[in-house]
Amino acid sequence: MFTMDNGFDFSGKLNINFKPGAVKVIGKELAKQGIEKVLIVTDPGVLKAKLHENLISSLNQANIQYQVFSDVEPNPRDTTCEKAAILAKELKIGTVIGIGGGSSLDTAKCVSFLLTNPGRVKDYNGKDKVKNEPIPMIAIPTTAGTGSEVTANAAITDSEKHIKMSVRSQKIIPYLAVLDPELLATLPQHVAAFSSMDALIHAIESFLSRNANSFSDFFNLKAIELLSKYIRPFYAEPSNTEAAGNMLLGSMLAGLGISNTGTGNAHALGRALGGDYDMAHGLACSVVFPHVMKFNAMAQPGKFVEIAKAMDLPVKGLSEKEIGVKVVEEMFALLDELNIPAKLSGLNVTKESFENMASVAINNVKPNPRKTTETDIIRLFEESY
Ligand SMILES: [Fe+2]
């Protein structure tokens, strides 16, 4: 519902090709635009699962030359992006194609802007530092997670300081997002669990963000509804095309949300964990998420009721406070059912690192609905331990 009290800004760039088998037409599309050479940016897991095969045959059919760069690691490093960009420059490519999870898409985003902007990735850490128009990029997600295919953000690790940087610019949004549910069919279950939770956390943190508005709420509530309805069937069987398709739709909507509102404390803490422990992003955010939700419930009780309704939780006759408790319980239940470790102590994290991680995380708590201090962050880490 729109209220006149604060109005809103909402930006995005949308060009979506969404259907089972959608990757098969990419070659034809590129040929129409006169593109002759592309770089495919991906990770070893995608190659092993042969998820790029339909893309390759589509490029071959259209006589488009390609090279594959498959060195992308989880929590991609600036040096990896720069290595891929050097290769792309040598090849004189017309388009970069990112295929994989958020790491591959974010690396491809860096390749696209490093080809037309001088210097290193770290020179572009922060908002609106990318000045020149990047070369066109196509994003093909193989997880329903980051929503990176529509976001104006690339999360890259500074390999010297071991912290997560965030390149944020409307210019780095891919010009085409190809959403093909068939690509998710062979996703390992633990990856399905981590990435799906990441998507749900995006939708909820964006909905609760201080920067949320009536327009981002449309996307986020629909995302919460789709993701919470399909997360279990998708985890149970990633080749369930209906579940995979709805998860892809939900993660993309949540991506549009976070691209405009930022994320909350689960991401502030999760990014600090990713930097210090090289932990999978979805896992790092998931472990702390129920505790962050418990912390935030008092700040936005009305919005917790809306979350409960979107998740179709049985809350009839309950007070706002009781509904808040139900939502938090549902988050713990989800982690349990998706076999996601619920404690940091089981993930080789040591308590000695809490202070240092809190000093990093405090820089990312601004959008969180409840005011957060470094002491609060340390307490959240302790509760998650
Ligand atoms: Fe995330």
Tab-separated table of C-alpha atoms and ligand atoms in Angstrom:
chain	number	residue	atom	x	y	z
A	1	MET	CA	0.000	0.000	0.000
A	2	PHE	CA	1.349	3.407	-0.929
A	3	THR	CA	1.374	6.097	1.736
A	4	MET	CA	2.118	9.725	0.960
A	5	ASP	CA	4.378	10.230	3.965
A	6	ASN	CA	7.769	9.518	2.420
A	7	GLY	CA	7.475	8.753	-1.320
A	8	PHE	CA	10.282	6.658	-2.825
A	9	ASP	CA	13.093	6.205	-5.320
A	10	PHE	CA	13.479	2.850	-7.058
A	11	SER	CA	15.983	2.073	-9.803
A	12	GLY	CA	16.606	-0.949	-11.968
A	13	LYS	CA	17.340	-2.184	-15.456
A	14	LEU	CA	15.281	-5.168	-16.515
A	15	ASN	CA	15.631	-7.401	-19.528
A	16	ILE	CA	14.603	-10.913	-18.579
A	17	ASN	CA	14.440	-14.110	-20.590
A	18	PHE	CA	12.727	-16.644	-18.335
A	19	LYS	CA	11.813	-20.168	-19.493
A	20	PRO	CA	13.009	-23.766	-19.301
A	21	GLY	CA	15.765	-24.097	-21.928
A	22	ALA	CA	16.220	-20.308	-22.229
A	23	VAL	CA	20.037	-20.589	-22.610
A	24	LYS	CA	19.614	-22.375	-25.929
A	25	VAL	CA	18.743	-19.126	-27.742
A	26	ILE	CA	21.592	-16.958	-26.451
A	27	GLY	CA	23.831	-17.590	-29.508
A	28	LYS	CA	21.097	-16.401	-31.879
A	29	GLU	CA	20.492	-13.274	-29.783
A	30	LEU	CA	24.190	-12.370	-29.732
A	31	ALA	CA	24.536	-12.967	-33.486
A	32	LYS	CA	21.628	-10.564	-34.092
A	33	GLN	CA	23.630	-7.894	-32.274
A	34	GLY	CA	26.765	-8.598	-34.295
A	35	ILE	CA	28.734	-10.011	-31.346
A	36	GLU	CA	31.520	-12.301	-32.582
A	37	LYS	CA	33.505	-13.180	-29.461
A	38	VAL	CA	32.549	-13.722	-25.812
A	39	LEU	CA	34.180	-14.707	-22.532
A	40	ILE	CA	32.279	-17.158	-20.339
A	41	VAL	CA	33.029	-16.590	-16.650
A	42	THR	CA	32.212	-19.495	-14.364
A	43	ASP	CA	33.443	-21.840	-11.629
A	44	PRO	CA	34.778	-25.433	-11.672
A	45	GLY	CA	31.475	-26.788	-10.252
A	46	VAL	CA	29.506	-25.539	-13.269
A	47	LEU	CA	32.009	-27.186	-15.651
A	48	LYS	CA	31.919	-30.453	-13.712
A	49	ALA	CA	28.120	-30.533	-13.811
A	50	LYS	CA	28.274	-29.551	-17.518
A	51	LEU	CA	25.774	-26.739	-16.925
A	52	HIS	CA	27.442	-24.668	-19.656
A	53	GLU	CA	26.910	-27.266	-22.405
A	54	ASN	CA	23.650	-25.882	-23.836
A	55	LEU	CA	25.159	-22.395	-23.806
A	56	ILE	CA	28.242	-23.618	-25.689
A	57	SER	CA	26.218	-25.449	-28.356
A	58	SER	CA	24.064	-22.370	-28.786
A	59	LEU	CA	27.224	-20.252	-29.357
A	60	ASN	CA	28.636	-22.867	-31.747
A	61	GLN	CA	25.428	-22.920	-33.792
A	62	ALA	CA	25.619	-19.145	-34.161
A	63	ASN	CA	29.374	-19.222	-35.041
A	64	ILE	CA	30.293	-17.134	-32.017
A	65	GLN	CA	33.832	-17.650	-30.701
A	66	TYR	CA	34.217	-18.130	-26.988
A	67	GLN	CA	36.721	-18.820	-24.260
A	68	VAL	CA	35.875	-20.192	-20.812
A	69	PHE	CA	37.400	-18.715	-17.638
A	70	SER	CA	36.533	-21.135	-14.838
A	71	ASP	CA	38.772	-20.058	-11.942
A	72	VAL	CA	36.019	-18.328	-9.934
A	73	GLU	CA	36.142	-19.368	-6.280
A	74	PRO	CA	33.477	-19.024	-3.557
A	75	ASN	CA	33.943	-15.489	-2.156
A	76	PRO	CA	35.667	-14.381	-5.409
A	77	ARG	CA	38.880	-12.390	-5.022
A	78	ASP	CA	39.796	-9.123	-6.684
A	79	THR	CA	42.864	-10.812	-8.207
A	80	THR	CA	40.648	-13.448	-9.876
A	81	CYS	CA	38.445	-10.735	-11.420
A	82	GLU	CA	41.532	-8.911	-12.655
A	83	LYS	CA	42.980	-12.104	-14.171
A	84	ALA	CA	39.712	-12.713	-16.049
A	85	ALA	CA	39.653	-9.085	-17.219
A	86	ILE	CA	43.204	-9.361	-18.644
A	87	LEU	CA	42.125	-12.456	-20.606
A	88	ALA	CA	38.986	-10.649	-21.826
A	89	LYS	CA	41.095	-7.701	-23.004
A	90	GLU	CA	43.489	-9.970	-24.917
A	91	LEU	CA	40.569	-11.705	-26.602
A	92	LYS	CA	38.875	-8.393	-27.509
A	93	ILE	CA	35.439	-9.753	-26.545
A	94	GLY	CA	32.157	-7.983	-27.270
A	95	THR	CA	30.181	-9.463	-24.353
A	96	VAL	CA	30.925	-11.254	-21.097
A	97	ILE	CA	28.638	-14.087	-19.988
A	98	GLY	CA	28.516	-15.015	-16.296
A	99	ILE	CA	27.065	-18.467	-15.620
A	100	GLY	CA	26.925	-19.891	-12.090
A	101	GLY	CA	26.105	-18.713	-8.588
A	102	GLY	CA	26.555	-15.182	-7.275
A	103	SER	CA	30.360	-15.547	-7.294
A	104	SER	CA	30.537	-16.141	-11.057
A	105	LEU	CA	28.025	-13.396	-11.826
A	106	ASP	CA	29.811	-10.877	-9.598
A	107	THR	CA	33.184	-11.756	-11.165
A	108	ALA	CA	31.683	-11.284	-14.648
A	109	LYS	CA	30.347	-7.874	-13.548
A	110	CYS	CA	33.897	-6.869	-12.607
A	111	VAL	CA	35.227	-8.061	-15.981
A	112	SER	CA	32.568	-5.966	-17.722
A	113	PHE	CA	33.551	-2.717	-15.983
A	114	LEU	CA	37.330	-3.341	-15.795
A	115	LEU	CA	37.403	-3.499	-19.620
A	116	THR	CA	36.315	0.133	-19.907
A	117	ASN	CA	37.559	1.585	-16.599
A	118	PRO	CA	41.241	1.763	-15.525
A	119	GLY	CA	42.818	0.367	-12.361
A	120	ARG	CA	41.921	-2.429	-9.949
A	121	VAL	CA	38.644	-3.674	-8.458
A	122	LYS	CA	39.449	-1.982	-5.123
A	123	ASP	CA	39.419	1.428	-6.869
A	124	TYR	CA	35.678	0.901	-7.374
A	125	ASN	CA	34.754	-0.265	-3.859
A	126	GLY	CA	31.736	1.778	-2.767
A	127	LYS	CA	28.888	3.592	-4.474
A	128	ASP	CA	28.928	5.054	-8.003
A	129	LYS	CA	32.680	4.807	-8.609
A	130	VAL	CA	32.293	3.170	-12.051
A	131	LYS	CA	32.403	6.083	-14.515
A	132	ASN	CA	32.543	4.551	-18.013
A	133	GLU	CA	29.822	2.323	-19.445
A	134	PRO	CA	30.936	-1.342	-18.995
A	135	ILE	CA	30.866	-3.797	-21.908
A	136	PRO	CA	27.512	-5.681	-22.070
A	137	MET	CA	27.074	-8.609	-19.706
A	138	ILE	CA	24.642	-11.541	-19.734
A	139	ALA	CA	23.881	-13.197	-16.385
A	140	ILE	CA	22.792	-16.831	-16.177
A	141	PRO	CA	22.183	-17.904	-12.559
A	142	THR	CA	22.501	-21.609	-11.761
A	143	THR	CA	21.270	-21.148	-8.183
A	144	ALA	CA	18.167	-19.389	-6.863
A	145	GLY	CA	20.140	-17.256	-4.470
A	146	THR	CA	21.864	-13.916	-4.847
A	147	GLY	CA	19.600	-12.315	-7.454
A	148	SER	CA	22.897	-10.913	-8.777
A	149	GLU	CA	21.438	-11.093	-12.309
A	150	VAL	CA	19.417	-7.941	-11.572
A	151	THR	CA	21.430	-6.206	-8.831
A	152	ALA	CA	23.689	-3.174	-9.086
A	153	ASN	CA	26.198	-4.811	-6.765
A	154	ALA	CA	29.283	-7.065	-6.889
A	155	ALA	CA	30.666	-8.544	-3.638
A	156	ILE	CA	34.406	-9.169	-4.034
A	157	THR	CA	37.056	-10.104	-1.467
A	158	ASP	CA	40.062	-7.809	-1.045
A	159	SER	CA	42.792	-10.464	-1.204
A	160	GLU	CA	45.237	-8.392	0.876
A	161	LYS	CA	42.933	-7.214	3.669
A	162	HIS	CA	40.612	-10.272	3.637
A	163	ILE	CA	37.505	-8.133	3.752
A	164	LYS	CA	34.481	-8.102	1.476
A	165	MET	CA	34.289	-5.112	-0.819
A	166	SER	CA	31.087	-3.984	-2.456
A	167	VAL	CA	31.102	-2.390	-5.899
A	168	ARG	CA	27.768	-0.608	-6.233
A	169	SER	CA	26.689	1.095	-9.450
A	170	GLN	CA	23.595	1.010	-11.673
A	171	LYS	CA	26.084	0.695	-14.561
A	172	ILE	CA	27.069	-2.877	-13.599
A	173	ILE	CA	23.543	-4.342	-13.801
A	174	PRO	CA	23.645	-7.080	-16.506
A	175	TYR	CA	21.843	-6.037	-19.695
A	176	LEU	CA	20.188	-9.465	-19.930
A	177	ALA	CA	19.183	-11.955	-17.216
A	178	VAL	CA	18.571	-15.472	-18.551
A	179	LEU	CA	16.578	-17.512	-16.048
A	180	ASP	CA	16.445	-21.182	-16.964
A	181	PRO	CA	15.014	-23.457	-14.218
A	182	GLU	CA	16.504	-26.527	-15.952
A	183	LEU	CA	19.987	-25.328	-14.943
A	184	LEU	CA	19.106	-25.836	-11.277
A	185	ALA	CA	18.167	-29.509	-11.688
A	186	THR	CA	21.533	-30.974	-10.611
A	187	LEU	CA	22.301	-28.506	-7.817
A	188	PRO	CA	23.863	-30.318	-4.816
A	189	GLN	CA	21.390	-30.212	-1.922
A	190	HIS	CA	23.622	-28.237	0.434
A	191	VAL	CA	24.152	-25.569	-2.230
A	192	ALA	CA	20.384	-25.492	-2.864
A	193	ALA	CA	19.871	-24.997	0.886
A	194	PHE	CA	22.446	-22.202	1.367
A	195	SER	CA	21.500	-20.267	-1.761
A	196	SER	CA	17.741	-20.573	-1.193
A	197	MET	CA	18.124	-19.277	2.358
A	198	ASP	CA	20.234	-16.396	1.036
A	199	ALA	CA	17.360	-15.454	-1.290
A	200	LEU	CA	14.768	-15.629	1.505
A	201	ILE	CA	17.031	-13.560	3.767
A	202	HIS	CA	17.361	-10.943	0.990
A	203	ALA	CA	13.580	-10.666	0.692
A	204	ILE	CA	13.058	-10.357	4.453
A	205	GLU	CA	15.998	-8.027	5.153
A	206	SER	CA	15.012	-5.794	2.251
A	207	PHE	CA	11.373	-5.758	3.444
A	208	LEU	CA	12.500	-4.780	6.969
A	209	SER	CA	15.155	-2.320	5.764
A	210	ARG	CA	15.031	1.319	6.845
A	211	ASN	CA	15.261	2.126	3.112
A	212	ALA	CA	12.220	-0.029	2.212
A	213	ASN	CA	9.342	1.703	0.427
A	214	SER	CA	5.916	0.763	-0.883
A	215	PHE	CA	7.386	-0.247	-4.261
A	216	SER	CA	10.182	-2.471	-2.892
A	217	ASP	CA	7.587	-3.980	-0.513
A	218	PHE	CA	5.587	-5.250	-3.545
A	219	PHE	CA	8.590	-7.200	-4.774
A	220	ASN	CA	9.721	-8.382	-1.359
A	221	LEU	CA	6.350	-9.636	-0.103
A	222	LYS	CA	5.843	-11.598	-3.323
A	223	ALA	CA	9.406	-12.909	-3.001
A	224	ILE	CA	8.794	-13.999	0.619
A	225	GLU	CA	5.587	-15.752	-0.473
A	226	LEU	CA	7.203	-17.611	-3.398
A	227	LEU	CA	10.451	-18.495	-1.641
A	228	SER	CA	8.821	-19.778	1.550
A	229	LYS	CA	6.275	-21.808	-0.444
A	230	TYR	CA	8.823	-23.480	-2.719
A	231	ILE	CA	11.995	-23.651	-0.598
A	232	ARG	CA	11.216	-27.105	0.846
A	233	PRO	CA	9.994	-28.776	-2.403
A	234	PHE	CA	13.016	-27.282	-4.205
A	235	TYR	CA	15.454	-28.560	-1.577
A	236	ALA	CA	13.761	-31.982	-1.637
A	237	GLU	CA	14.130	-32.207	-5.434
A	238	PRO	CA	16.001	-29.447	-7.313
A	239	SER	CA	14.895	-30.989	-10.645
A	240	ASN	CA	11.286	-30.059	-9.794
A	241	THR	CA	11.025	-27.410	-12.534
A	242	GLU	CA	7.986	-25.700	-11.025
A	243	ALA	CA	9.729	-25.297	-7.673
A	244	ALA	CA	13.025	-24.229	-9.303
A	245	GLY	CA	11.255	-21.700	-11.540
A	246	ASN	CA	9.410	-20.119	-8.637
A	247	MET	CA	12.607	-20.006	-6.564
A	248	LEU	CA	14.382	-18.249	-9.466
A	249	LEU	CA	11.517	-15.768	-9.723
A	250	GLY	CA	11.565	-15.175	-5.967
A	251	SER	CA	15.341	-14.714	-5.796
A	252	MET	CA	15.221	-12.247	-8.700
A	253	LEU	CA	12.448	-10.191	-7.038
A	254	ALA	CA	14.429	-10.163	-3.801
A	255	GLY	CA	17.483	-9.059	-5.808
A	256	LEU	CA	15.511	-6.064	-7.088
A	257	GLY	CA	14.619	-5.355	-3.471
A	258	ILE	CA	18.132	-5.428	-1.978
A	259	SER	CA	19.564	-3.542	-4.919
A	260	ASN	CA	17.417	-0.601	-3.778
A	261	THR	CA	17.202	-0.993	-0.003
A	262	GLY	CA	20.428	-2.701	1.064
A	263	THR	CA	20.466	-5.618	3.500
A	264	GLY	CA	20.347	-5.918	7.295
A	265	ASN	CA	22.356	-7.410	10.109
A	266	ALA	CA	22.393	-11.010	8.828
A	267	HIS	CA	24.389	-9.739	5.854
A	268	ALA	CA	26.543	-7.414	7.977
A	269	LEU	CA	27.551	-10.370	10.175
A	270	GLY	CA	27.557	-12.863	7.282
A	271	ARG	CA	29.959	-10.728	5.215
A	272	ALA	CA	32.328	-10.426	8.184
A	273	LEU	CA	32.245	-14.238	8.555
A	274	GLY	CA	32.840	-14.634	4.792
A	275	GLY	CA	35.877	-12.341	4.963
A	276	ASP	CA	37.448	-13.966	8.043
A	277	TYR	CA	36.580	-17.618	7.425
A	278	ASP	CA	35.950	-17.851	3.670
A	279	MET	CA	32.569	-19.372	4.600
A	280	ALA	CA	29.905	-19.858	1.881
A	281	HIS	CA	27.849	-16.643	1.810
A	282	GLY	CA	24.433	-18.292	2.159
A	283	LEU	CA	25.656	-20.425	5.051
A	284	ALA	CA	27.240	-17.475	6.885
A	285	CYS	CA	24.052	-15.382	6.632
A	286	SER	CA	21.790	-18.344	7.527
A	287	VAL	CA	23.552	-19.253	10.791
A	288	VAL	CA	23.094	-15.783	12.261
A	289	PHE	CA	19.713	-15.027	10.649
A	290	PRO	CA	17.236	-16.430	13.255
A	291	HIS	CA	19.119	-14.542	15.990
A	292	VAL	CA	19.057	-11.340	13.953
A	293	MET	CA	15.293	-11.804	13.426
A	294	LYS	CA	14.779	-12.224	17.168
A	295	PHE	CA	16.801	-9.038	17.724
A	296	ASN	CA	14.773	-7.105	15.124
A	297	ALA	CA	11.238	-8.251	16.024
A	298	MET	CA	10.599	-5.361	18.432
A	299	ALA	CA	11.551	-2.770	15.804
A	300	GLN	CA	8.933	-3.668	13.193
A	301	PRO	CA	6.163	-5.784	14.798
A	302	GLY	CA	3.639	-4.840	12.085
A	303	LYS	CA	6.002	-5.945	9.325
A	304	PHE	CA	6.626	-9.254	11.122
A	305	VAL	CA	2.850	-9.844	10.882
A	306	GLU	CA	3.017	-9.192	7.130
A	307	ILE	CA	5.964	-11.617	6.832
A	308	ALA	CA	3.986	-14.284	8.731
A	309	LYS	CA	1.013	-13.807	6.372
A	310	ALA	CA	3.237	-13.974	3.267
A	311	MET	CA	4.763	-17.189	4.663
A	312	ASP	CA	1.269	-18.577	5.319
A	313	LEU	CA	2.081	-19.286	8.986
A	314	PRO	CA	-0.868	-20.194	11.256
A	315	VAL	CA	-1.099	-17.010	13.362
A	316	LYS	CA	-4.852	-16.438	13.721
A	317	GLY	CA	-5.740	-15.004	17.131
A	318	LEU	CA	-2.107	-14.321	18.099
A	319	SER	CA	-0.799	-10.941	19.265
A	320	GLU	CA	1.847	-9.043	17.231
A	321	LYS	CA	4.487	-10.110	19.733
A	322	GLU	CA	3.455	-13.784	19.535
A	323	ILE	CA	3.511	-13.604	15.734
A	324	GLY	CA	7.072	-12.238	15.906
A	325	VAL	CA	8.054	-15.279	17.976
A	326	LYS	CA	6.376	-17.595	15.399
A	327	VAL	CA	8.360	-16.052	12.547
A	328	VAL	CA	11.637	-16.539	14.437
A	329	GLU	CA	10.678	-20.165	15.232
A	330	GLU	CA	9.979	-20.767	11.534
A	331	MET	CA	13.514	-19.583	10.673
A	332	PHE	CA	15.056	-22.054	13.156
A	333	ALA	CA	12.794	-24.819	11.758
A	334	LEU	CA	13.880	-24.037	8.193
A	335	LEU	CA	17.588	-24.296	9.072
A	336	ASP	CA	16.892	-27.621	10.751
A	337	GLU	CA	14.869	-29.063	7.859
A	338	LEU	CA	17.371	-27.864	5.258
A	339	ASN	CA	20.242	-29.436	7.259
A	340	ILE	CA	22.016	-26.089	7.636
A	341	PRO	CA	24.327	-25.952	10.671
A	342	ALA	CA	22.640	-23.776	13.283
A	343	LYS	CA	25.747	-22.939	15.320
A	344	LEU	CA	28.987	-21.123	14.553
A	345	SER	CA	30.820	-23.399	17.001
A	346	GLY	CA	30.323	-26.287	14.563
A	347	LEU	CA	31.926	-24.284	11.751
A	348	ASN	CA	35.425	-23.810	13.211
A	349	VAL	CA	34.695	-20.205	14.164
A	350	THR	CA	36.509	-19.043	17.305
A	351	LYS	CA	35.153	-16.571	19.855
A	352	GLU	CA	38.425	-14.619	19.729
A	353	SER	CA	37.464	-13.362	16.255
A	354	PHE	CA	34.136	-11.803	17.350
A	355	GLU	CA	35.563	-8.412	18.263
A	356	ASN	CA	37.445	-7.987	15.026
A	357	MET	CA	34.467	-9.192	12.939
A	358	ALA	CA	32.173	-6.809	14.840
A	359	SER	CA	34.447	-3.893	13.916
A	360	VAL	CA	33.969	-4.856	10.239
A	361	ALA	CA	30.249	-5.657	10.492
A	362	ILE	CA	29.376	-2.334	12.162
A	363	ASN	CA	30.019	-0.591	8.823
A	364	ASN	CA	27.101	-2.474	7.220
A	365	VAL	CA	24.304	-2.183	9.786
A	366	LYS	CA	22.781	1.082	8.547
A	367	PRO	CA	19.713	-0.385	6.758
A	368	ASN	CA	18.907	-2.701	9.691
A	369	PRO	CA	15.557	-1.760	11.301
A	370	ARG	CA	16.865	-1.874	14.875
A	371	LYS	CA	19.738	0.377	15.891
A	372	THR	CA	22.830	-1.800	16.299
A	373	THR	CA	26.081	-1.245	18.223
A	374	GLU	CA	29.302	-3.268	18.160
A	375	THR	CA	28.278	-4.742	21.535
A	376	ASP	CA	24.986	-5.891	19.947
A	377	ILE	CA	26.926	-7.529	17.114
A	378	ILE	CA	29.218	-9.389	19.515
A	379	ARG	CA	26.113	-10.561	21.416
A	380	LEU	CA	24.548	-11.778	18.139
A	381	PHE	CA	27.730	-13.707	17.319
A	382	GLU	CA	27.691	-15.203	20.840
A	383	GLU	CA	24.034	-16.244	20.517
A	384	SER	CA	24.819	-17.848	17.145
A	385	TYR	CA	27.808	-19.677	18.619
B	1	FE	FE	23.134	-12.490	0.254
